[in-house]
Structure formats: structure tokens, C-alpha cells
Amino acid sequence: MPGSKEMNKKKLPEVPSQKSIIYPIEDLYVDDPRKNAKAYDVTCVKTLSNDSENKESEKQHCFLSKYAVVYSFSDRTDIQLMSIGLFCALLQAGIPPFVWLVMGNFISLSITREERRLFNTSDTGGESNLDEEFAASATPAFLVMLLLSVKSPYLSESFQRLAWEVSGIRQVFRVRRTYVRKMLHMDVSWLESRQSGQMATMLHEHADTIYSGVSDNIPMVIFISSYLVVNIGELTGLKICYSSTVYANCLFERLSMESNKLTESRLRSSTVYDSLTQILLTELTFTAALCYGIWRVADQSPGKLAALAINMLYMCVTSISIGFHINGASTARENAEQLKKILDESPKIERDYGFAGDNPKQCLPAPKYRRQSMKFMGKGAIHFRDIHFSYPSRPDVEVLKGVSFHVDSGEKVAIVGSSGSGKSTLTALLLRFYDPDSGTIFLDGDNLKTLCPDELRGMCSLVSQEPVLFDGTISDNIRYGRLDATQQEINNAARKVGAWQFISSLPDGMQTRVGDRGLQLSGGQKQRVAIARAVIRKPTVMLFDEATSALDNIHEEEVQHAIDLASEGLTTITIAHRLSTVRGCDRIIVLDEGRIVEEGPPDELLGKEGGRFQKNGNPNRRAWNRSSLGNYNKKLGKSYSVLSQDREKLALPVMSKKRSQRLDYKYSTVGRMDIEVDVMPTYDVEENHLPGKSTNFNAVWKLIAEYRDGYSLLAGAVPTTILRAFFYLLICFEVASVLEISMVPPENRPQQIFIVAAVYTALIIIKTMFEALGRLFIALYGRGFCSYMRSTMFRKIMRNGCAYFDEERNSPGRILHRIITDSSTLNKIMEAKLDILIPAIICPVFSFAAAIYINWKMTLLCSFQFPAYFLIRIVQIKEGTKRQREMVEEENKAANLATIALSNMSTIKAYNLQEHFYSIFAQTLESLARAMKRQSVISAFIFACQYSFTYILIAITLYFGKLMMLNNEITVFDYMRVVLLTQIGANFFSQLVASVSDLSKARIAAENVVSVLKESNHDIDNLSEEGQRPKLEGSITLQNVSFRYPSRPIIPILNKLNLKIDAGQSVALVGPSGSGKSSIMALIQRMYNATDGEVYVDKYNVRSINPAYLRRMVAAVGQEPTLFSFTIKENIAYGMMESEVTMEKVIEAAKIASIHDFIQSLPQGYDTEIGEFGAQLSGGQKQRIAIARAIVRRPVVLLLDEATAALDSTSEKAVQLAFEKAGKTCTCIQIAHRLSSIRNVDKIYVIVNGAIAEEGNHEALIAKRGIYYEMTQSS
């Protein structure tokens, strides 16, 4: 785009290119921005960093001490919000002392009145005056407390929660955006060293823990600590509490530093230990301080003693959750450090876009690269000079060994050679996925290292051997080649590559969804869509890495000539094994073991006796001689198009109408197919699968009941938690007895203080011990429960057939999100809330009963807070569940998009789609962030109402307590006991309802889990123990089989197909791409069930055979082999049962597959890690490992779906001999486009549009001169 180029030209400084010996380059230079000096031959200009800004940023975070890393993702607005939250937390912590002092003055007057009433019973006038004085002094206390309760707590609580929540939401989504953006712009070598699943898991889990730390855990630690410190400090005037708190904190910090030195496995257990240690230190510290405070204030007014007694109780209850919050804060810090470490890494090749702010458009790339010289831009001349290269994952294995060659602008060059010789590596270097270890690559005279990778890739189009399509429509996938393409341009691109015919035959046409990685399309259809994506790009350089290997001969011929015309005038590099693919090239380069062994025009290399190319090309010599472009054009008519006005514009030759109709329609039954589709039940997918639709917690209890291994831990947790609840009540009575110290004579007061302090300390220690044991049991239970849920969900998902994974809602990203996030949510809530539930149930009941026993009137008055709390929380649960449902689908979309992006990074980079995927991800997060912010406003309002209502009720009880005392219906000591008992009961009841509120998240997560566990298996249970396990010989019969994919029920794939294969017979299935060949193999393996008709193996219906047993008897090698991120040995051994695995069998299979020598050449041999999807291997190497995996199984039925398509001629011959040898002991079914590989099979079936058009052996079909004969003529 010219506009963008001019903009970048102004913003980015020009840097000189390295000189090429071929092209004269003008000397360019720029001022070095650091040294203000001339810098010549600058390859990269490092991103400037403003040191002063960094220091200022560090100072902004220093007040958060060791947890500063958690807030390292904040901006100025977040810091302002957190400052407001911190100020409100401190204000809220400072409110209780004033409230309790006001109440203490009231209690002091009450005790004075009580003393005078007891010791001056005869003085009626004095008692009357005392009552008047008491009533007059109590009224201002009531008004002051009411005023404080209404304004300060409500405002401080609401602003505190809202500020922290909004800041947390902003930061966590900035973390997610920055993380995804960083991954999209990291080098391919860095990404290949990590698994996409691990990166996706880190994104979800780490971001969630950081959010909890920022918005909940750290603010609660600050609030509770401030509450404890401010209350004791204000009421006692002591400094001992401050110093003891600092000491406890330093000790805990020391324990944390020591725990960080432990291994990861021990670190998990030490986290529980650290939190329990912190609880014990905190309890003992404040116990000592409070006991000392009793001694200090006992000689003063009884009011301060009463205020201190109330604080003793409230601090005991408030400190309950500090351990979990400290544990959560520590976990958030650890995860933030891991994320920060990744985000601080800089790519060596890609442009570093740095930190992603709230507005993606404001994120401009750093000036790391200069723009290339416009003088040479756009011509496409390429020069490789003395290239040496080893993959970073295997630095000891040199892939390219001094490769040098030159490609002129507009020249078509083919690179051929054996599998693993380094052909695909050249394209990766040209696209700058990697940089060579030594040597230089030039494009139009410019060193690639001086060119911006995005602009370099914008000049190239790549069609790889294994095309990657994204889960979207066909139109979207083609548009990814050029995002500003119109629909008409997309349609034209599809016509150019011969894809329009099959696309237009689909019910939804261009709007047909292709599924994850294009699984809804056949291999040939995927490849044509990928080629259309490359053609629409209008590049300068075209790169084809086995682009037509998945096409049949007919469509290959059509597509290849469409490619020839589409790439006319462009520099084209083709990597191929078939001679028919490279016949139109100007020059051929032959690679062998990383070196160029031959180079020259095609005819010259073919005529070179004993040459490598001539030797490998001999079997296809006939195809070469017959395939000149001139002769081909004579056989073809003019182009076809559905729009007459497009004919002259396209001017692309395709097969003649007569020949095309004969191949695609004459021998098919498409004209006679019954297109009637069974009426599918209509339902709203979102409604049926929306989590949290039920309103009970049966799902949670069911999951707890199913985890039987945790019963012993629950048996330990429940009694200890119950005992802890009773100790809270005992502590409550003991705190109330503190007031009686003021009635004790001065000479006996020290002894009474010692008794009270000793009993209180003993109760605290015992309570803490039970609390520690209970939380330990619950922590162990929560982690075991999480592991159990994940393994159970994974096993259940693995039970489903392929139809389950074809559905859009069951994409890998969504499945991963369910397994990781839902189980993690349950784990967090289990650990945080399970130990609160039992005390929250027991304490309100027994405290209410004890208070009723003391004074029922005051108890009923104080109990109004119970229904008030209940109603407040019910509103929160209702609104919270509603918002949670809205957020679930958005979270699934974001998780799926992130997983797709992380799994297909090479394709995304090749087409410069990083910013496109990032913008979609950011938009998805924006809607989720808005929903969460709305939820935080409601939550802050509800919590503020509850917090303020507590103090309002205390003020009301004070007023009515005054009236009851004046009427002599209650003593001040009974009043305090009732108030304290009901308050602690109400506090625990509030926590119970709050836990139920938080359990709404657990309910939704549990229902997600249960929905997965209860979901039907689509008539196929992969792990079922049922079904027959007969001894199979390998005969296969398909009787009147019709088939439609469940995800595309309108499209008929097979139509009343009949097929009979005898045991031990070798059979080939041939035909155009998309005719149903691969579907037949899927039905034989029972990946799907036939829509109509029956499939038999021997005399057994495949539905009656155990699925796992059936597939153990069958080995399949697909045209796109799937390997796992393990060692080579493990990937081959997966073909056998675990009990049968031996190293000798693995090596034998590798030798048969012609991969043993290559494996032995690797430094780690069979223990070499191959990377995700086998990314560390070439296409041919992956294919041969997949073949070895199939051979080692020694199957009854061997299925080969284009198994040798990615192999060179020499390897193909060796593997074909291995297949023929293996086929002597089993039934072998091949799908092949190279007809030369199936000449010796017993029978050939020609499949066209889901029906058998021809059958017979090679000679019989040639004699028939039908479809097969014409296919051989085009091969």
C-alpha cells in the first residue's frame, strides 16, 4: 500500500544494506541515534529505551514492595485507581476504632450506671438522675455511630472494591493482549522450542491468578493488615503491634525466599506451609499485642476495655482468610514473574512491538529495521551465498552446507532432492523464519537482515506441503492472502486454481466453514484453497513447497497450469518430487544432504547420463516428454467461467468441457443422487450449551461425590473444621468476659488479666492448629480434585468420535479452555471456600441459640441482619450468575482464537496475519472486559451495602439496648454477650452467603464439566469395553453405503457404494480430490458411522466390534501425518501396544521405512525430540516416521492415504517395497495420485463423486480406455 509505505518511510530511519557482489548498491548511512555518529552497514538498529522513564516506572511500583511485579502491567490510570483503592482501604480500616470507641463510651456509661445501681439501691433520686444522664449520653453516641455507618463505610467499601476490580480487569486484559501480541511477534525458532498447549495454558491460568492477586488477594491482605494494625494501634497506643507485624512479615519473607530455592515439586507443598506459617505468626503476634493491650487499658475507662474486647473478636474473625489471600498473592507474584520473563524477551528477527496498551492502534513497531531501497524493490532477484545452517533445536546437525545459487527476476527455479536434504529449509530462510549461521541471502541486492520481515513476507507467497487453514469460511481463508481483497477478487482466485467448481457445489458456497485446520475439506480441496490464498496476494516471489502433492493427476494438471499462468513474470521457486510439477521450470537445482550436487536446465539434467536428477527422474520420463506446454494447450479448450464477462479477464486454460464432464459427471451418480436430507432437529446451540442454566448446585455435589479418593481427606477436614467453629464461640465468650475485669477490685485485677489472657491465648493456639490442619486437608483435596476433574474430562472427551470434534463448539481451543479453566476455577473455590462453609453453618446456629438463651428480645432484634444479608447476597448471586453466563462464551472465543494462533504461527507469519489475529483477539477481550466491569460495579455496590448495613444494625442495637437497660430487661454484660454472639454469627452467615455467591462460579464451572461428562458419544465410544474382539483376517465389505458428515448433513459424500475386498488383497482407490476416498477409510476405521448401509470386516459389522480393538487391527498413514511432541522412539512405538514395545521392533520398522540412517545421524538418535506436530522434521521425514509407526503394528488391514506423496523417488521406491512386503501378510488399501505406485495392486477402484465408476486391475482398466486410462495419460 503506497500510503503506508510513505508513512513508514518517514518514521523509520534508513539503514545501509550490505553490499552484494552481484548488484551495485549505493552507499546508504544514517545517524546512530545513540552516539550521534555515522553508522555504516548497520544491519539492525536496537530499539531505543528511555532509561529515565524506566526508572520512573520502577519508582511508581516501589510502594508495593515485593509484589511490584504483579503490578508491572499497570499504567498511570491503573496506578491512580489502585491509589484510590488503597486510600479507601486504609480509610475503611480506620473507621472501626471510632465506631468501637463510641460504643465503648456507651458501654462505659452503662457499666458506671450498673455499678451505681448495684451499690446505691436506696438512692432513688440518684438512680433517676443516673438514668437521665445515661439516656442523654447514649443518644449522641447513637447518632454519631449512625452517621459514620451510613456515609464512611459505604463510600469507602464501594470505592475500594470498584477501584481494585476495574484496575484488575484493565491489567489482566492488558496482560493477555501483550502476551498474545508478544507470541505473534516472537521468532519461529523461539516458538518451536515451546509447545502451543503450554503457552495457551500459561495465558489462561497465569492471567487468571494475576487478576485474582491484583483485584482481590493483595487488596485484602492490605485491608486486613491495616485493619489489625490500625485497630490495636488506635485503641492501645502501642508500638509493639507494629514492630511485631514487621517482624512476622520479615520472617515470612525469609521463608518465601528459601522456598523459592526448592524444586518445583517441593514448591507446591511449601506454598501451603508458608500460608499456614503466616497464619500462626499473625495470630500469635496479635494475641500477644492484645493481651498486653488489656493490661494497659484495664486501669483506664471500661469503654476502652469494651472497645478492645470487640476488636479482639472482630480481628480474630477477620484474620481467618488472610492465609489464603497471602497464598493467592504469592501465587500471583510467581506467575507474574514467569510472564514478565517471557514478555521481556526480544525477538532476534521479528519486529518487537513492545508493550500492548489499551488502544491497539497506538502500538507502533520499534524502528528495528530500515526500509529496503526502492530502487531495487519489487523485482524478485534472489541470491543465496555460501549458506550454512543448523536448526536451533539441533545445532549439531548441519542442514545446509555451503549452498550458493542465484535466481533472476521472473525466473522459475525448481529445487529437488531426497527428503530431508534441506529444500524446505531454503524457503524458511528466504521468509526469514530463521537466519543462516553463516552466509548471506539477498533479495534485489539487499541483505535480508536489513529488510523488515513483514515487508519481506509481503512480497512472497508460500504454499506449503501441509496447508494450514483456519476455522472460518472458505472466503475468509482465501482473503487471508490479502486482507483488503474484494469478494470478486476472491472468486476469481478460486477460479484460477480450479477450486471454484467444488466450492460452488457446496450448499453454502464460499461461506462454508472449513473446520479446525480445514478438517471439513479433503486434502486436495484444502490445497486448492491454500493456492488461491497465495495467488490473491499478487506477490513478487512465489514459493511452492510440494503445493500439488495432495492433488490427483487431473486436478494437478489443471492447477499446475493455472499456477504457471498466475506466476507468469514472477520469481518462482518450486520444491517438488514429481517431474510433472517442475516441467515448466527454467532451471532445476538438485540438493543432496545439504549441498547442491546438480544444477541446470531440465532437458540438460535429464540428458545427463548417470546424473542424480536423470536417475531419479527415469520412471517419470514418459510423463516429462509428453508434457510440454504447447502440446498441453492443444488438448485444452478455452477457459470456463460462470460469468461470461470474466472469460477474457481470466484467460486460463482448463480441461475441455467434454473431458471435464466425462471425468466429473458421466461416470458419477451425482445426477441420480437422492439429495433428500433427513430433517435435522433445529435448536439454538447457544441456548442448549449455555452453562449455568440450572439454578441448583447438584452439579457441584455430584462432582464432589464422584471423587472418591478425596473422601479420606474430607474425613480429616470436616472434624477439624467443626472443632474450629466451636472454638470461635468459646473465644466469643472469653472476649465478653474481658468486660468483667473492670468490676474486679484493683488488687485482684492482674490475676484476672493473666487468666483471661492465658485462656484467650490457649484458645487462639488450639483454634489455629485446627485451622492449619483443616486447610492442609482441604488444600490437598482441592489439588487432587482438580487433577481428577482434568483427567476425567480428558478421558471423556477422548471417548467421542470424530463427529464430536467437527463441531465448531468443540474446537481444540474451546476444549482446552474447558479442561484447564473450569477445573482450575473449581480448585480455587474449593480451597478458598470449603473450609469456611462448615464454620459458616455451625457458628450462626449455635451463636443464635446461645444468644436466645441469654436474652431473646435483644437476640431477635440483632437477628434482623441475617435476612438482610441473605437478601443482599441473593441479589448478588442472581446478577452475578447472569453476567457470568454472558462472559462464558466470550472467554471460549478468546481461548479458541489464542490456541489457533499459537498452533499455526508459521502460516500466520508467512501471510503477515499477526496484527489481524491480534486485533480480533483484542476485540473479543473488549466485550468480555465490558461485561466484567459491569459485574464489578454491581458487586461493589452490594458489598458496600452489606458492610454499611453491619454498622447501621450495631447503631440500632445500641439504641434499643439503651431502652432495655433503662427498663432493667438486660444487663450491660448480657448485652455485650448477645451483641458479640449475634455479630460473629452474622459475620459467618455473611461469609456463608458470600461463599454461595462465589460458588455460583463453581456451579457454572461444574455444570460445564458435567455437561462434558454427560454428553453423548455420537454413537461411537472410543474407549468402550463393549463389543466383540474376534480374530480378524482382513476382508472388507461395504454394502449400499451412503455417508454424509454429521457437520455437513446436506452434502452427500458416498452414495450407495458397494465394495468387496478379500483378505490379503492389495487394493487401490483412485479418483478426483473430494470424491470420497478418504471417507471410505474413515468408515473402515469407524471414525464415523455410515449414514446408511453396512460396513463389515470379515463377517462382523464394524458397529459390533470394539472400536479400540478394531483400530488396533488397522494401521493408517495419512497424507498429512500427525506426530506428537515426543521423541522419535516414542512416536514410532505408539503403533504398538505398551506391553509389546521393544527397541528392536522400533529399529526394524525404521529400517523398513528408510528412516533409520537419518535417525542415527542425529546426535540423540531415537531420543531426539521432534517438536510440536513434528516441526523439527521435514515433510518426508515425518511421513517416514508415520510409516514406521504403521509398520511396527503389523496390522491386519493397512490403510495408506497418499502415504508416499511427500517422499522423493528413491525413498518412495524403498517404502513402496516395504508396503508390498507388509501387504503380503495383511489387506492393503491405498489411495494414490501417483498411478505408477499402484500398477502392481490386485484391484483398482475408480471413485468419482461418491460412487464406483470403474473397477479392475491395471491392465483391464487400461484396455477399457475409460476414466482410469485418461488419468494415466495425464500422469
XYZ file of C-alpha atoms in Angstrom, residues 21 66 171 206 394 401 415 503 544 630 635 649 789-790 816 876 926 946 960 1163:
20
model
C 28.939 -8.919 -5.247
C 7.931 -7.459 46.772
C -4.390 -5.081 33.893
C -1.357 -17.201 34.877
C 19.605 -29.347 16.772
C 26.397 -26.935 3.931
C 14.587 -27.411 -6.136
C -16.801 -24.558 -3.800
C 5.608 -23.696 -3.745
C 2.405 -26.382 -26.289
C -5.590 -30.596 -25.902
C -10.139 -11.419 -17.854
C -11.504 -33.463 37.047
C -8.975 -32.780 34.315
C -8.537 -26.787 26.251
C -25.634 -10.602 44.007
C -13.028 -5.867 24.897
C -23.633 -5.169 53.372
C -32.637 -0.331 71.755
C 23.185 -36.530 17.994
